[in-house]
Amino acid sequence: GEDVEQSLFLSVREGDSSVINCTYTDSSSTYLYWYKQEPGAGLQLLTYIFSNMDMKQDQRLTVLLNKKDKHLSLRIADTQTGDSAIYFCAESAASNYQLIWGAGTKLIIKP
Amino acid sequence: DAGVTQSPTHLIKTRGQHVTLRCSPISGHKSVSWYQQVLGQGPQFIFQYYEKEERGRGNFPDRFSARQFPNYSSELNVNALLLGDSALYLCASSWYREANEKLFFGSGTQLSVL
């Protein structure tokens, strides 16, 4: 079945780059997404990438997609304290457009 | 403009009871989806409604049901509550039901079953 995996924690120093990784299993996924969840708040869509692309950049965010290895990454440049959150990777199920989510990576910023 | 609003924000129930959660989508959005998020896990898809019809259902028992009203708001109902139903229930709205659509999430209803 479909599955999305992420590491649970990532700790980086303020000002450094953060790279959050994700692997997925459904090779027919059409879109892959990164969402951000802050305490007490809903999920916020950060960015998404179509499966025929290998890179997408949006200001401080860079998404890399390796379709052969089914690996997705999110790079946050110049990480700030406001970036502290849980980051979820999700893929769209090709058959019915529902999202399949990873367990989330908690990004911890060290001063 | 108001975002996706969910009510109540918190709820405590006991096993065997019934619960109704409510969601108002962003004005103009016709699609509403419901997700269950257990602590420490990613959201799990429960239902999607578009134009008042069920368009998708996740792997949840029949105790879970939902509906969408003419004004596009939605209710999620859970019968015969179990301890394992304790979770954050998230509602998301979008214009349509396209794969690349932005989903706008509410802050959720935290359900605790004792």
mmCIF file of C-alpha atoms in Angstrom:
data_model
loop_
_atom_site.group_PDB
_atom_site.id
_atom_site.type_symbol
_atom_site.label_atom_id
_atom_site.label_comp_id
_atom_site.label_asym_id
_atom_site.label_seq_id
_atom_site.Cartn_x
_atom_site.Cartn_y
_atom_site.Cartn_z
ATOM 1 C CA GLY A 1 0.000 0.000 0.000
ATOM 2 C CA GLU A 2 0.934 3.639 -0.025
ATOM 3 C CA ASP A 3 3.314 4.846 2.679
ATOM 4 C CA VAL A 4 5.198 8.053 3.416
ATOM 5 C CA GLU A 5 8.151 8.092 5.814
ATOM 6 C CA GLN A 6 10.015 10.921 7.495
ATOM 7 C CA SER A 7 12.504 11.187 10.320
ATOM 8 C CA LEU A 8 10.850 12.445 13.502
ATOM 9 C CA PHE A 9 13.248 15.215 14.541
ATOM 10 C CA LEU A 10 15.736 17.639 13.025
ATOM 11 C CA SER A 11 17.808 20.095 15.042
ATOM 12 C CA VAL A 12 19.615 22.997 13.350
ATOM 13 C CA ARG A 13 21.276 26.240 14.414
ATOM 14 C CA GLU A 14 19.588 29.523 13.674
ATOM 15 C CA GLY A 15 20.872 30.868 10.360
ATOM 16 C CA ASP A 16 21.851 27.447 9.003
ATOM 17 C CA SER A 17 19.960 25.563 6.302
ATOM 18 C CA SER A 18 17.482 22.849 7.283
ATOM 19 C CA VAL A 19 16.935 19.828 5.052
ATOM 20 C CA ILE A 20 13.914 17.670 5.796
ATOM 21 C CA ASN A 21 13.691 14.374 3.948
ATOM 22 C CA CYS A 22 10.795 12.150 2.962
ATOM 23 C CA THR A 23 10.382 8.876 1.097
ATOM 24 C CA TYR A 24 7.186 7.637 -0.487
ATOM 25 C CA THR A 25 6.085 4.423 -2.123
ATOM 26 C CA ASP A 26 3.325 5.272 -4.608
ATOM 27 C CA SER A 27 5.109 5.785 -7.923
ATOM 28 C CA SER A 28 1.875 6.980 -9.519
ATOM 29 C CA SER A 29 1.559 9.986 -7.188
ATOM 30 C CA THR A 30 0.881 13.093 -9.197
ATOM 31 C CA TYR A 31 1.696 15.761 -6.615
ATOM 32 C CA LEU A 32 3.853 15.865 -3.500
ATOM 33 C CA TYR A 33 3.350 18.427 -0.790
ATOM 34 C CA TRP A 34 5.022 20.012 2.202
ATOM 35 C CA TYR A 35 2.820 21.266 5.017
ATOM 36 C CA LYS A 36 3.762 23.101 8.204
ATOM 37 C CA GLN A 37 1.957 22.677 11.527
ATOM 38 C CA GLU A 38 2.546 25.021 14.442
ATOM 39 C CA PRO A 39 1.207 24.312 17.952
ATOM 40 C CA GLY A 40 -2.515 24.990 18.211
ATOM 41 C CA ALA A 41 -2.785 25.810 14.531
ATOM 42 C CA GLY A 42 -4.023 23.979 11.479
ATOM 43 C CA LEU A 43 -1.876 22.717 8.666
ATOM 44 C CA GLN A 44 -0.448 25.299 6.299
ATOM 45 C CA LEU A 45 0.537 24.370 2.762
ATOM 46 C CA LEU A 46 4.129 25.523 2.165
ATOM 47 C CA THR A 47 4.727 24.262 -1.322
ATOM 48 C CA TYR A 48 4.016 21.410 -3.696
ATOM 49 C CA ILE A 49 5.736 19.855 -6.674
ATOM 50 C CA PHE A 50 4.333 18.052 -9.684
ATOM 51 C CA SER A 51 5.772 14.605 -10.212
ATOM 52 C CA ASN A 52 7.335 15.488 -13.583
ATOM 53 C CA MET A 53 9.496 18.202 -11.992
ATOM 54 C CA ASP A 54 12.741 17.634 -10.117
ATOM 55 C CA MET A 55 13.123 20.993 -8.387
ATOM 56 C CA LYS A 56 11.032 23.912 -7.272
ATOM 57 C CA GLN A 57 12.215 27.055 -5.498
ATOM 58 C CA ASP A 58 10.091 29.554 -3.625
ATOM 59 C CA GLN A 59 11.998 32.226 -1.690
ATOM 60 C CA ARG A 60 13.776 30.413 1.180
ATOM 61 C CA LEU A 61 12.247 27.052 0.271
ATOM 62 C CA THR A 62 13.718 24.572 -2.205
ATOM 63 C CA VAL A 63 12.017 21.271 -2.980
ATOM 64 C CA LEU A 64 13.971 18.470 -4.627
ATOM 65 C CA LEU A 65 12.287 15.395 -6.067
ATOM 66 C CA ASN A 66 14.131 12.215 -7.030
ATOM 67 C CA LYS A 67 11.403 10.192 -8.654
ATOM 68 C CA LYS A 68 13.632 7.190 -9.300
ATOM 69 C CA ASP A 69 14.411 6.829 -5.582
ATOM 70 C CA LYS A 70 10.964 8.162 -4.508
ATOM 71 C CA HIS A 71 12.726 10.740 -2.346
ATOM 72 C CA LEU A 72 11.509 14.247 -1.612
ATOM 73 C CA SER A 73 13.338 16.916 0.355
ATOM 74 C CA LEU A 74 12.571 20.389 1.648
ATOM 75 C CA ARG A 75 15.438 22.805 2.188
ATOM 76 C CA ILE A 76 14.830 25.920 4.282
ATOM 77 C CA ALA A 77 17.590 28.472 3.853
ATOM 78 C CA ASP A 78 18.631 30.786 6.716
ATOM 79 C CA THR A 79 16.468 28.972 9.267
ATOM 80 C CA GLN A 80 14.782 31.295 11.763
ATOM 81 C CA THR A 81 13.121 30.673 15.140
ATOM 82 C CA GLY A 82 9.750 31.195 13.443
ATOM 83 C CA ASP A 83 10.432 28.099 11.367
ATOM 84 C CA SER A 84 10.049 25.927 14.483
ATOM 85 C CA ALA A 85 7.160 23.589 13.663
ATOM 86 C CA ILE A 86 6.306 20.097 12.502
ATOM 87 C CA TYR A 87 6.752 19.607 8.766
ATOM 88 C CA PHE A 88 4.637 17.024 6.969
ATOM 89 C CA CYS A 89 5.310 15.441 3.625
ATOM 90 C CA ALA A 90 2.204 14.242 1.752
ATOM 91 C CA GLU A 91 1.485 12.604 -1.576
ATOM 92 C CA SER A 92 -1.721 12.631 -3.564
ATOM 93 C CA ALA A 93 -3.133 9.184 -4.230
ATOM 94 C CA ALA A 94 -3.469 8.970 -7.990
ATOM 95 C CA SER A 95 -6.717 7.048 -7.792
ATOM 96 C CA ASN A 96 -8.796 9.391 -5.679
ATOM 97 C CA TYR A 97 -6.780 12.534 -4.900
ATOM 98 C CA GLN A 98 -6.784 11.919 -1.130
ATOM 99 C CA LEU A 99 -3.553 12.873 0.601
ATOM 100 C CA ILE A 100 -1.310 10.273 2.221
ATOM 101 C CA TRP A 101 0.780 11.826 4.974
ATOM 102 C CA GLY A 102 4.039 11.133 6.726
ATOM 103 C CA ALA A 103 4.252 11.269 10.525
ATOM 104 C CA GLY A 104 5.928 14.676 10.456
ATOM 105 C CA THR A 105 9.413 15.994 11.246
ATOM 106 C CA LYS A 106 9.744 18.299 14.226
ATOM 107 C CA LEU A 107 12.209 21.082 13.389
ATOM 108 C CA ILE A 108 14.064 22.368 16.453
ATOM 109 C CA ILE A 109 16.019 25.610 16.166
ATOM 110 C CA LYS A 110 19.065 26.094 18.412
ATOM 111 C CA PRO A 111 20.153 29.682 19.119
ATOM 112 C CA ASP B 1 -11.967 36.930 5.168
ATOM 113 C CA ALA B 2 -12.588 34.138 7.651
ATOM 114 C CA GLY B 3 -10.607 30.978 7.204
ATOM 115 C CA VAL B 4 -11.915 27.475 7.793
ATOM 116 C CA THR B 5 -13.709 27.437 11.130
ATOM 117 C CA GLN B 6 -14.327 24.364 13.227
ATOM 118 C CA SER B 7 -16.403 23.884 16.338
ATOM 119 C CA PRO B 8 -16.051 23.037 19.081
ATOM 120 C CA THR B 9 -12.309 23.461 19.627
ATOM 121 C CA HIS B 10 -12.191 20.909 22.414
ATOM 122 C CA LEU B 11 -14.551 18.131 23.421
ATOM 123 C CA ILE B 12 -14.549 15.448 26.102
ATOM 124 C CA LYS B 13 -16.788 12.415 25.717
ATOM 125 C CA THR B 14 -17.073 8.975 27.279
ATOM 126 C CA ARG B 15 -16.966 5.625 25.520
ATOM 127 C CA GLY B 16 -20.168 4.714 23.723
ATOM 128 C CA GLN B 17 -21.341 8.289 23.267
ATOM 129 C CA HIS B 18 -21.954 10.055 20.006
ATOM 130 C CA VAL B 19 -20.238 13.243 18.797
ATOM 131 C CA THR B 20 -20.901 15.804 16.054
ATOM 132 C CA LEU B 21 -18.120 18.056 14.781
ATOM 133 C CA ARG B 22 -18.802 21.053 12.587
ATOM 134 C CA CYS B 23 -16.878 22.820 9.861
ATOM 135 C CA SER B 24 -17.477 25.986 7.874
ATOM 136 C CA PRO B 25 -15.354 26.265 4.734
ATOM 137 C CA ILE B 26 -13.875 29.410 3.299
ATOM 138 C CA SER B 27 -16.523 31.386 1.455
ATOM 139 C CA GLY B 28 -16.801 30.119 -2.110
ATOM 140 C CA HIS B 29 -15.138 26.778 -1.426
ATOM 141 C CA LYS B 30 -17.286 23.833 -2.450
ATOM 142 C CA SER B 31 -15.174 20.935 -1.238
ATOM 143 C CA VAL B 32 -14.696 19.849 2.361
ATOM 144 C CA SER B 33 -12.427 17.061 3.581
ATOM 145 C CA TRP B 34 -12.123 15.544 7.032
ATOM 146 C CA TYR B 35 -8.915 14.136 8.515
ATOM 147 C CA GLN B 36 -8.112 12.433 11.811
ATOM 148 C CA GLN B 37 -4.725 13.191 13.378
ATOM 149 C CA VAL B 38 -3.645 11.002 16.272
ATOM 150 C CA LEU B 39 -0.908 12.474 18.472
ATOM 151 C CA GLY B 40 2.505 11.940 16.935
ATOM 152 C CA GLN B 41 1.166 10.873 13.545
ATOM 153 C CA GLY B 42 0.214 12.474 10.279
ATOM 154 C CA PRO B 43 -3.426 13.071 9.349
ATOM 155 C CA GLN B 44 -5.504 10.177 8.059
ATOM 156 C CA PHE B 45 -8.121 10.851 5.405
ATOM 157 C CA ILE B 46 -11.718 10.189 6.501
ATOM 158 C CA PHE B 47 -14.063 11.786 3.936
ATOM 159 C CA GLN B 48 -14.255 14.250 1.112
ATOM 160 C CA TYR B 49 -17.455 16.011 0.085
ATOM 161 C CA TYR B 50 -17.932 18.085 -3.020
ATOM 162 C CA GLU B 51 -21.180 19.783 -3.948
ATOM 163 C CA LYS B 52 -22.945 17.968 -1.113
ATOM 164 C CA GLU B 53 -21.977 14.505 -2.348
ATOM 165 C CA GLU B 54 -19.451 12.099 -0.862
ATOM 166 C CA ARG B 55 -16.543 11.884 -3.305
ATOM 167 C CA GLY B 56 -14.055 9.931 -1.235
ATOM 168 C CA ARG B 57 -13.911 7.783 1.877
ATOM 169 C CA GLY B 58 -10.891 6.582 3.809
ATOM 170 C CA ASN B 59 -10.443 3.357 5.728
ATOM 171 C CA PHE B 60 -12.688 4.175 8.688
ATOM 172 C CA PRO B 61 -15.551 2.113 10.163
ATOM 173 C CA ASP B 62 -19.198 2.851 9.519
ATOM 174 C CA ARG B 63 -19.388 4.544 12.925
ATOM 175 C CA PHE B 64 -17.977 7.549 11.082
ATOM 176 C CA SER B 65 -20.350 9.476 8.841
ATOM 177 C CA ALA B 66 -20.513 12.963 7.428
ATOM 178 C CA ARG B 67 -22.648 15.238 5.362
ATOM 179 C CA GLN B 68 -22.391 18.555 3.565
ATOM 180 C CA PHE B 69 -25.138 21.145 3.609
ATOM 181 C CA PRO B 70 -26.371 23.464 0.827
ATOM 182 C CA ASN B 71 -24.202 26.274 2.236
ATOM 183 C CA TYR B 72 -21.193 23.879 1.915
ATOM 184 C CA SER B 73 -20.655 23.585 5.664
ATOM 185 C CA SER B 74 -20.154 20.068 6.916
ATOM 186 C CA GLU B 75 -20.663 17.830 9.915
ATOM 187 C CA LEU B 76 -18.675 14.773 10.946
ATOM 188 C CA ASN B 77 -20.526 12.310 13.159
ATOM 189 C CA VAL B 78 -18.960 9.522 15.156
ATOM 190 C CA ASN B 79 -21.153 6.952 16.924
ATOM 191 C CA ALA B 80 -20.297 4.518 19.713
ATOM 192 C CA LEU B 81 -17.075 6.312 20.595
ATOM 193 C CA LEU B 82 -14.001 4.262 21.431
ATOM 194 C CA LEU B 83 -10.904 5.338 23.357
ATOM 195 C CA GLY B 84 -8.976 5.091 20.091
ATOM 196 C CA ASP B 85 -11.131 7.819 18.542
ATOM 197 C CA SER B 86 -9.293 10.372 20.695
ATOM 198 C CA ALA B 87 -7.560 12.619 18.195
ATOM 199 C CA LEU B 88 -7.442 16.015 16.528
ATOM 200 C CA TYR B 89 -10.093 16.154 13.798
ATOM 201 C CA LEU B 90 -9.177 18.485 10.985
ATOM 202 C CA CYS B 91 -11.415 19.944 8.337
ATOM 203 C CA ALA B 92 -10.007 21.299 5.079
ATOM 204 C CA SER B 93 -11.724 23.193 2.314
ATOM 205 C CA SER B 94 -10.878 23.887 -1.310
ATOM 206 C CA TRP B 95 -12.582 25.242 -4.407
ATOM 207 C CA TYR B 96 -12.951 21.934 -6.168
ATOM 208 C CA ARG B 97 -11.374 18.504 -5.762
ATOM 209 C CA GLU B 98 -8.394 18.725 -8.051
ATOM 210 C CA ALA B 99 -5.195 16.916 -7.128
ATOM 211 C CA ASN B 100 -3.021 20.017 -7.010
ATOM 212 C CA GLU B 101 -5.454 22.188 -5.176
ATOM 213 C CA LYS B 102 -4.478 24.038 -2.073
ATOM 214 C CA LEU B 103 -6.232 22.623 0.945
ATOM 215 C CA PHE B 104 -6.967 25.206 3.627
ATOM 216 C CA PHE B 105 -7.146 23.641 7.072
ATOM 217 C CA GLY B 106 -8.991 24.703 10.166
ATOM 218 C CA SER B 107 -7.351 24.546 13.595
ATOM 219 C CA GLY B 108 -9.210 21.347 14.383
ATOM 220 C CA THR B 109 -11.387 19.881 17.110
ATOM 221 C CA GLN B 110 -9.481 18.054 19.853
ATOM 222 C CA LEU B 111 -11.628 15.089 20.892
ATOM 223 C CA SER B 112 -10.829 13.198 24.073
ATOM 224 C CA VAL B 113 -12.699 9.962 24.778
ATOM 225 C CA LEU B 114 -12.541 8.762 28.384
#
